[in-house]
mmCIF file of N, CA and C in Angstrom:
data_model
loop_
_atom_site.group_PDB
_atom_site.id
_atom_site.type_symbol
_atom_site.label_atom_id
_atom_site.label_comp_id
_atom_site.label_asym_id
_atom_site.label_seq_id
_atom_site.Cartn_x
_atom_site.Cartn_y
_atom_site.Cartn_z
ATOM 1 N N MET X 1 -22.433 47.958 52.967
ATOM 2 C CA MET X 1 -23.101 47.431 51.802
ATOM 3 C C MET X 1 -22.184 46.404 51.134
ATOM 4 N N PRO X 2 -22.684 45.191 50.860
ATOM 5 C CA PRO X 2 -21.845 44.188 50.214
ATOM 6 C C PRO X 2 -21.584 44.543 48.753
ATOM 7 N N THR X 3 -20.376 44.293 48.321
ATOM 8 C CA THR X 3 -20.038 44.535 46.917
ATOM 9 C C THR X 3 -19.175 43.388 46.417
ATOM 10 N N PHE X 4 -19.121 43.293 45.116
ATOM 11 C CA PHE X 4 -18.263 42.292 44.495
ATOM 12 C C PHE X 4 -16.839 42.828 44.479
ATOM 13 N N ASP X 5 -15.884 41.941 44.319
ATOM 14 C CA ASP X 5 -14.487 42.355 44.347
ATOM 15 C C ASP X 5 -14.075 43.137 43.103
ATOM 16 N N ALA X 6 -14.722 42.862 41.985
ATOM 17 C CA ALA X 6 -14.360 43.517 40.727
ATOM 18 C C ALA X 6 -15.635 43.740 39.915
ATOM 19 N N PRO X 7 -15.601 44.664 38.963
ATOM 20 C CA PRO X 7 -16.775 44.875 38.120
ATOM 21 C C PRO X 7 -17.144 43.594 37.375
ATOM 22 N N VAL X 8 -18.433 43.378 37.227
ATOM 23 C CA VAL X 8 -18.913 42.177 36.542
ATOM 24 C C VAL X 8 -19.020 42.486 35.056
ATOM 25 N N THR X 9 -18.409 41.640 34.238
ATOM 26 C CA THR X 9 -18.519 41.773 32.793
ATOM 27 C C THR X 9 -19.315 40.596 32.266
ATOM 28 N N PHE X 10 -20.003 40.813 31.167
ATOM 29 C CA PHE X 10 -20.909 39.790 30.646
ATOM 30 C C PHE X 10 -20.564 39.399 29.225
ATOM 31 N N GLN X 11 -20.703 38.102 28.961
ATOM 32 C CA GLN X 11 -20.552 37.600 27.602
ATOM 33 C C GLN X 11 -21.910 37.611 26.896
ATOM 34 N N HIS X 12 -22.986 37.783 27.680
ATOM 35 C CA HIS X 12 -24.351 37.756 27.157
ATOM 36 C C HIS X 12 -25.113 38.944 27.726
ATOM 37 N N ASP X 13 -26.211 39.302 27.049
ATOM 38 C CA ASP X 13 -27.013 40.407 27.563
ATOM 39 C C ASP X 13 -28.162 39.868 28.417
ATOM 40 N N ALA X 14 -28.891 40.778 29.029
ATOM 41 C CA ALA X 14 -29.967 40.406 29.948
ATOM 42 C C ALA X 14 -31.016 39.522 29.270
ATOM 43 N N GLU X 15 -31.291 39.763 28.000
ATOM 44 C CA GLU X 15 -32.312 38.980 27.288
ATOM 45 C C GLU X 15 -31.961 37.494 27.249
ATOM 46 N N VAL X 16 -30.687 37.180 27.082
ATOM 47 C CA VAL X 16 -30.250 35.782 27.055
ATOM 48 C C VAL X 16 -30.482 35.140 28.418
ATOM 49 N N PHE X 17 -30.135 35.863 29.474
ATOM 50 C CA PHE X 17 -30.328 35.320 30.820
ATOM 51 C C PHE X 17 -31.811 35.159 31.152
ATOM 52 N N TRP X 18 -32.657 36.139 30.755
ATOM 53 C CA TRP X 18 -34.095 36.016 31.014
ATOM 54 C C TRP X 18 -34.696 34.861 30.213
ATOM 55 N N ALA X 19 -34.226 34.652 28.997
ATOM 56 C CA ALA X 19 -34.722 33.526 28.189
ATOM 57 C C ALA X 19 -34.358 32.199 28.858
ATOM 58 N N LEU X 20 -33.159 32.109 29.378
ATOM 59 C CA LEU X 20 -32.736 30.898 30.081
ATOM 60 C C LEU X 20 -33.565 30.711 31.349
ATOM 61 N N ASP X 21 -33.857 31.804 32.033
ATOM 62 C CA ASP X 21 -34.690 31.761 33.238
ATOM 63 C C ASP X 21 -36.071 31.173 32.915
ATOM 64 N N LYS X 22 -36.645 31.567 31.793
ATOM 65 C CA LYS X 22 -37.970 31.072 31.408
ATOM 66 C C LYS X 22 -37.934 29.634 30.896
ATOM 67 N N ALA X 23 -36.862 29.267 30.209
ATOM 68 C CA ALA X 23 -36.795 27.955 29.562
ATOM 69 C C ALA X 23 -36.349 26.832 30.494
ATOM 70 N N SER X 24 -35.596 27.148 31.497
ATOM 71 C CA SER X 24 -35.015 26.113 32.352
ATOM 72 C C SER X 24 -36.067 25.473 33.254
ATOM 73 N N THR X 25 -35.885 24.178 33.488
ATOM 74 C CA THR X 25 -36.741 23.462 34.432
ATOM 75 C C THR X 25 -36.009 23.248 35.756
ATOM 76 N N ASP X 26 -34.786 23.734 35.847
ATOM 77 C CA ASP X 26 -33.973 23.577 37.038
ATOM 78 C C ASP X 26 -34.016 24.853 37.879
ATOM 79 N N ALA X 27 -34.438 24.735 39.124
ATOM 80 C CA ALA X 27 -34.601 25.906 39.991
ATOM 81 C C ALA X 27 -33.286 26.646 40.236
ATOM 82 N N VAL X 28 -32.199 25.915 40.390
ATOM 83 C CA VAL X 28 -30.895 26.545 40.634
ATOM 84 C C VAL X 28 -30.472 27.353 39.415
ATOM 85 N N GLU X 29 -30.608 26.758 38.249
ATOM 86 C CA GLU X 29 -30.238 27.447 37.010
ATOM 87 C C GLU X 29 -31.108 28.692 36.801
ATOM 88 N N ARG X 30 -32.399 28.606 37.101
ATOM 89 C CA ARG X 30 -33.292 29.762 36.951
ATOM 90 C C ARG X 30 -32.882 30.896 37.889
ATOM 91 N N ARG X 31 -32.572 30.551 39.130
ATOM 92 C CA ARG X 31 -32.182 31.573 40.105
ATOM 93 C C ARG X 31 -30.879 32.254 39.686
ATOM 94 N N ARG X 32 -29.935 31.471 39.219
ATOM 95 C CA ARG X 32 -28.666 32.047 38.771
ATOM 96 C C ARG X 32 -28.861 32.889 37.521
ATOM 97 N N ALA X 33 -29.736 32.449 36.614
ATOM 98 C CA ALA X 33 -30.023 33.229 35.409
ATOM 99 C C ALA X 33 -30.660 34.564 35.788
ATOM 100 N N GLN X 34 -31.562 34.544 36.766
ATOM 101 C CA GLN X 34 -32.185 35.774 37.246
ATOM 102 C C GLN X 34 -31.116 36.719 37.812
ATOM 103 N N PHE X 35 -30.220 36.172 38.604
ATOM 104 C CA PHE X 35 -29.130 36.960 39.190
ATOM 105 C C PHE X 35 -28.346 37.701 38.106
ATOM 106 N N PHE X 36 -27.927 36.971 37.061
ATOM 107 C CA PHE X 36 -27.136 37.592 36.005
ATOM 108 C C PHE X 36 -27.966 38.522 35.133
ATOM 109 N N ALA X 37 -29.244 38.204 34.923
ATOM 110 C CA ALA X 37 -30.108 39.086 34.138
ATOM 111 C C ALA X 37 -30.259 40.439 34.823
ATOM 112 N N LEU X 38 -30.470 40.417 36.119
ATOM 113 C CA LEU X 38 -30.606 41.669 36.868
ATOM 114 C C LEU X 38 -29.328 42.500 36.815
ATOM 115 N N LEU X 39 -28.189 41.841 36.957
ATOM 116 C CA LEU X 39 -26.915 42.559 36.859
ATOM 117 C C LEU X 39 -26.706 43.111 35.457
ATOM 118 N N ALA X 40 -27.030 42.299 34.446
ATOM 119 C CA ALA X 40 -26.839 42.726 33.060
ATOM 120 C C ALA X 40 -27.758 43.890 32.697
ATOM 121 N N GLU X 41 -28.877 44.011 33.393
ATOM 122 C CA GLU X 41 -29.771 45.153 33.178
ATOM 123 C C GLU X 41 -29.209 46.437 33.780
ATOM 124 N N GLY X 42 -28.158 46.291 34.579
ATOM 125 C CA GLY X 42 -27.535 47.462 35.172
ATOM 126 C C GLY X 42 -28.024 47.780 36.574
ATOM 127 N N ARG X 43 -28.726 46.851 37.177
ATOM 128 C CA ARG X 43 -29.194 47.086 38.553
ATOM 129 C C ARG X 43 -27.997 47.057 39.495
ATOM 130 N N GLY X 44 -28.106 47.756 40.594
ATOM 131 C CA GLY X 44 -27.027 47.827 41.569
ATOM 132 C C GLY X 44 -26.827 46.502 42.287
ATOM 133 N N GLU X 45 -25.606 46.302 42.737
ATOM 134 C CA GLU X 45 -25.263 45.040 43.399
ATOM 135 C C GLU X 45 -26.121 44.788 44.633
ATOM 136 N N ALA X 46 -26.317 45.809 45.449
ATOM 137 C CA ALA X 46 -27.105 45.645 46.672
ATOM 138 C C ALA X 46 -28.545 45.247 46.337
ATOM 139 N N GLU X 47 -29.116 45.860 45.313
ATOM 140 C CA GLU X 47 -30.480 45.536 44.902
ATOM 141 C C GLU X 47 -30.579 44.098 44.412
ATOM 142 N N VAL X 48 -29.609 43.688 43.614
ATOM 143 C CA VAL X 48 -29.614 42.323 43.073
ATOM 144 C C VAL X 48 -29.478 41.302 44.203
ATOM 145 N N LEU X 49 -28.611 41.582 45.156
ATOM 146 C CA LEU X 49 -28.439 40.664 46.285
ATOM 147 C C LEU X 49 -29.712 40.604 47.131
ATOM 148 N N GLU X 50 -30.391 41.713 47.272
ATOM 149 C CA GLU X 50 -31.647 41.730 48.029
ATOM 150 C C GLU X 50 -32.729 40.915 47.318
ATOM 151 N N ILE X 51 -32.848 41.074 46.017
ATOM 152 C CA ILE X 51 -33.864 40.359 45.241
ATOM 153 C C ILE X 51 -33.602 38.858 45.237
ATOM 154 N N THR X 52 -32.345 38.476 44.977
ATOM 155 C CA THR X 52 -32.013 37.054 44.827
ATOM 156 C C THR X 52 -31.720 36.359 46.149
ATOM 157 N N LYS X 53 -31.490 37.155 47.187
ATOM 158 C CA LYS X 53 -31.157 36.625 48.522
ATOM 159 C C LYS X 53 -29.811 35.905 48.550
ATOM 160 N N TYR X 54 -28.945 36.220 47.589
ATOM 161 C CA TYR X 54 -27.591 35.671 47.614
ATOM 162 C C TYR X 54 -26.732 36.500 48.563
ATOM 163 N N ALA X 55 -25.814 35.850 49.232
ATOM 164 C CA ALA X 55 -24.793 36.549 49.999
ATOM 165 C C ALA X 55 -23.742 37.060 49.019
ATOM 166 N N ALA X 56 -23.046 38.118 49.389
ATOM 167 C CA ALA X 56 -22.021 38.677 48.502
ATOM 168 C C ALA X 56 -20.952 37.636 48.177
ATOM 169 N N SER X 57 -20.581 36.811 49.148
ATOM 170 C CA SER X 57 -19.556 35.787 48.904
ATOM 171 C C SER X 57 -20.039 34.756 47.885
ATOM 172 N N THR X 58 -21.295 34.379 47.946
ATOM 173 C CA THR X 58 -21.857 33.439 46.975
ATOM 174 C C THR X 58 -21.904 34.080 45.598
ATOM 175 N N ALA X 59 -22.287 35.348 45.555
ATOM 176 C CA ALA X 59 -22.349 36.068 44.283
ATOM 177 C C ALA X 59 -20.980 36.125 43.618
ATOM 178 N N ARG X 60 -19.940 36.367 44.414
ATOM 179 C CA ARG X 60 -18.577 36.390 43.864
ATOM 180 C C ARG X 60 -18.219 35.049 43.235
ATOM 181 N N LEU X 61 -18.574 33.969 43.919
ATOM 182 C CA LEU X 61 -18.290 32.633 43.382
ATOM 183 C C LEU X 61 -19.057 32.383 42.089
ATOM 184 N N LEU X 62 -20.298 32.837 42.020
ATOM 185 C CA LEU X 62 -21.084 32.667 40.793
ATOM 186 C C LEU X 62 -20.487 33.436 39.629
ATOM 187 N N VAL X 63 -19.991 34.629 39.910
ATOM 188 C CA VAL X 63 -19.365 35.432 38.862
ATOM 189 C C VAL X 63 -18.105 34.734 38.359
ATOM 190 N N GLU X 64 -17.272 34.260 39.262
ATOM 191 C CA GLU X 64 -16.058 33.528 38.869
ATOM 192 C C GLU X 64 -16.418 32.289 38.053
ATOM 193 N N ARG X 65 -17.423 31.574 38.515
ATOM 194 C CA ARG X 65 -17.855 30.354 37.840
ATOM 195 C C ARG X 65 -18.348 30.655 36.425
ATOM 196 N N SER X 66 -19.119 31.724 36.280
ATOM 197 C CA SER X 66 -19.643 32.054 34.953
ATOM 198 C C SER X 66 -18.538 32.503 34.014
ATOM 199 N N HIS X 67 -17.502 33.135 34.554
ATOM 200 C CA HIS X 67 -16.375 33.551 33.706
ATOM 201 C C HIS X 67 -15.640 32.325 33.174
ATOM 202 N N GLY X 68 -15.571 31.268 33.965
ATOM 203 C CA GLY X 68 -14.865 30.068 33.534
ATOM 204 C C GLY X 68 -15.698 29.113 32.699
ATOM 205 N N LEU X 69 -17.008 29.081 32.965
ATOM 206 C CA LEU X 69 -17.859 28.076 32.317
ATOM 207 C C LEU X 69 -18.936 28.654 31.406
ATOM 208 N N GLY X 70 -19.084 29.964 31.386
ATOM 209 C CA GLY X 70 -20.127 30.579 30.574
ATOM 210 C C GLY X 70 -21.509 30.188 31.074
ATOM 211 N N LEU X 71 -22.456 30.047 30.168
ATOM 212 C CA LEU X 71 -23.827 29.704 30.545
ATOM 213 C C LEU X 71 -23.924 28.339 31.207
ATOM 214 N N HIS X 72 -23.003 27.441 30.897
ATOM 215 C CA HIS X 72 -23.008 26.118 31.528
ATOM 216 C C HIS X 72 -22.778 26.229 33.037
ATOM 217 N N GLY X 73 -22.115 27.288 33.459
ATOM 218 C CA GLY X 73 -21.838 27.494 34.872
ATOM 219 C C GLY X 73 -23.068 27.815 35.698
ATOM 220 N N LEU X 74 -24.185 28.114 35.044
ATOM 221 C CA LEU X 74 -25.415 28.386 35.768
ATOM 222 C C LEU X 74 -26.062 27.100 36.275
ATOM 223 N N ARG X 75 -25.685 25.983 35.687
ATOM 224 C CA ARG X 75 -26.236 24.704 36.128
ATOM 225 C C ARG X 75 -25.509 24.220 37.367
ATOM 226 N N ASP X 76 -26.228 23.525 38.211
ATOM 227 C CA ASP X 76 -25.632 22.974 39.419
ATOM 228 C C ASP X 76 -24.880 21.699 39.073
ATOM 229 N N GLY X 77 -23.740 21.497 39.701
ATOM 230 C CA GLY X 77 -22.986 20.266 39.512
ATOM 231 C C GLY X 77 -22.039 20.246 38.340
ATOM 232 N N VAL X 78 -22.008 21.306 37.529
ATOM 233 C CA VAL X 78 -21.093 21.366 36.392
ATOM 234 C C VAL X 78 -19.737 21.809 36.908
ATOM 235 N N VAL X 79 -18.716 21.034 36.609
ATOM 236 C CA VAL X 79 -17.359 21.390 37.025
ATOM 237 C C VAL X 79 -16.494 21.564 35.785
ATOM 238 N N PRO X 80 -15.531 22.470 35.861
ATOM 239 C CA PRO X 80 -14.666 22.671 34.699
ATOM 240 C C PRO X 80 -13.815 21.443 34.429
ATOM 241 N N ARG X 81 -13.621 21.184 33.163
ATOM 242 C CA ARG X 81 -12.731 20.089 32.784
ATOM 243 C C ARG X 81 -11.301 20.556 32.905
ATOM 244 N N ILE X 82 -10.493 19.728 33.482
ATOM 245 C CA ILE X 82 -9.079 20.058 33.647
ATOM 246 C C ILE X 82 -8.280 19.175 32.700
ATOM 247 N N ALA X 83 -7.524 19.823 31.865
ATOM 248 C CA ALA X 83 -6.687 19.059 30.937
ATOM 249 C C ALA X 83 -5.518 18.438 31.701
ATOM 250 N N VAL X 84 -5.367 17.168 31.534
ATOM 251 C CA VAL X 84 -4.272 16.478 32.201
ATOM 252 C C VAL X 84 -3.258 16.092 31.134
ATOM 253 N N ARG X 85 -2.046 16.553 31.322
ATOM 254 C CA ARG X 85 -0.996 16.224 30.366
ATOM 255 C C ARG X 85 -0.294 14.962 30.838
ATOM 256 N N ARG X 86 -0.127 14.063 29.915
ATOM 257 C CA ARG X 86 0.583 12.829 30.237
ATOM 258 C C ARG X 86 2.039 12.990 29.886
ATOM 259 N N PRO X 87 2.887 12.421 30.707
ATOM 260 C CA PRO X 87 4.316 12.523 30.391
ATOM 261 C C PRO X 87 4.638 11.822 29.074
ATOM 262 N N CYS X 88 5.586 12.367 28.367
ATOM 263 C CA CYS X 88 5.988 11.769 27.070
ATOM 264 C C CYS X 88 6.834 10.568 27.253
#
């Protein structure tokens, strides 16, 4: 059975993810919102992967991405900004 490497923690509850799922016009963002909503509801990892058809490796990447970018990480093409320090 595929599992994530670590327990998933959420900054938002399932209602926020379901609202984003309904409001978004982007299919990728809706699918990712559904993924997190199901997890936030307390559904098992195997069930969530079966419903969303994500591979466990993809799910791990989505979890990492959401930890770094929050809700913005659900959108496709969003990359984290990297602060570049200039020499003095």
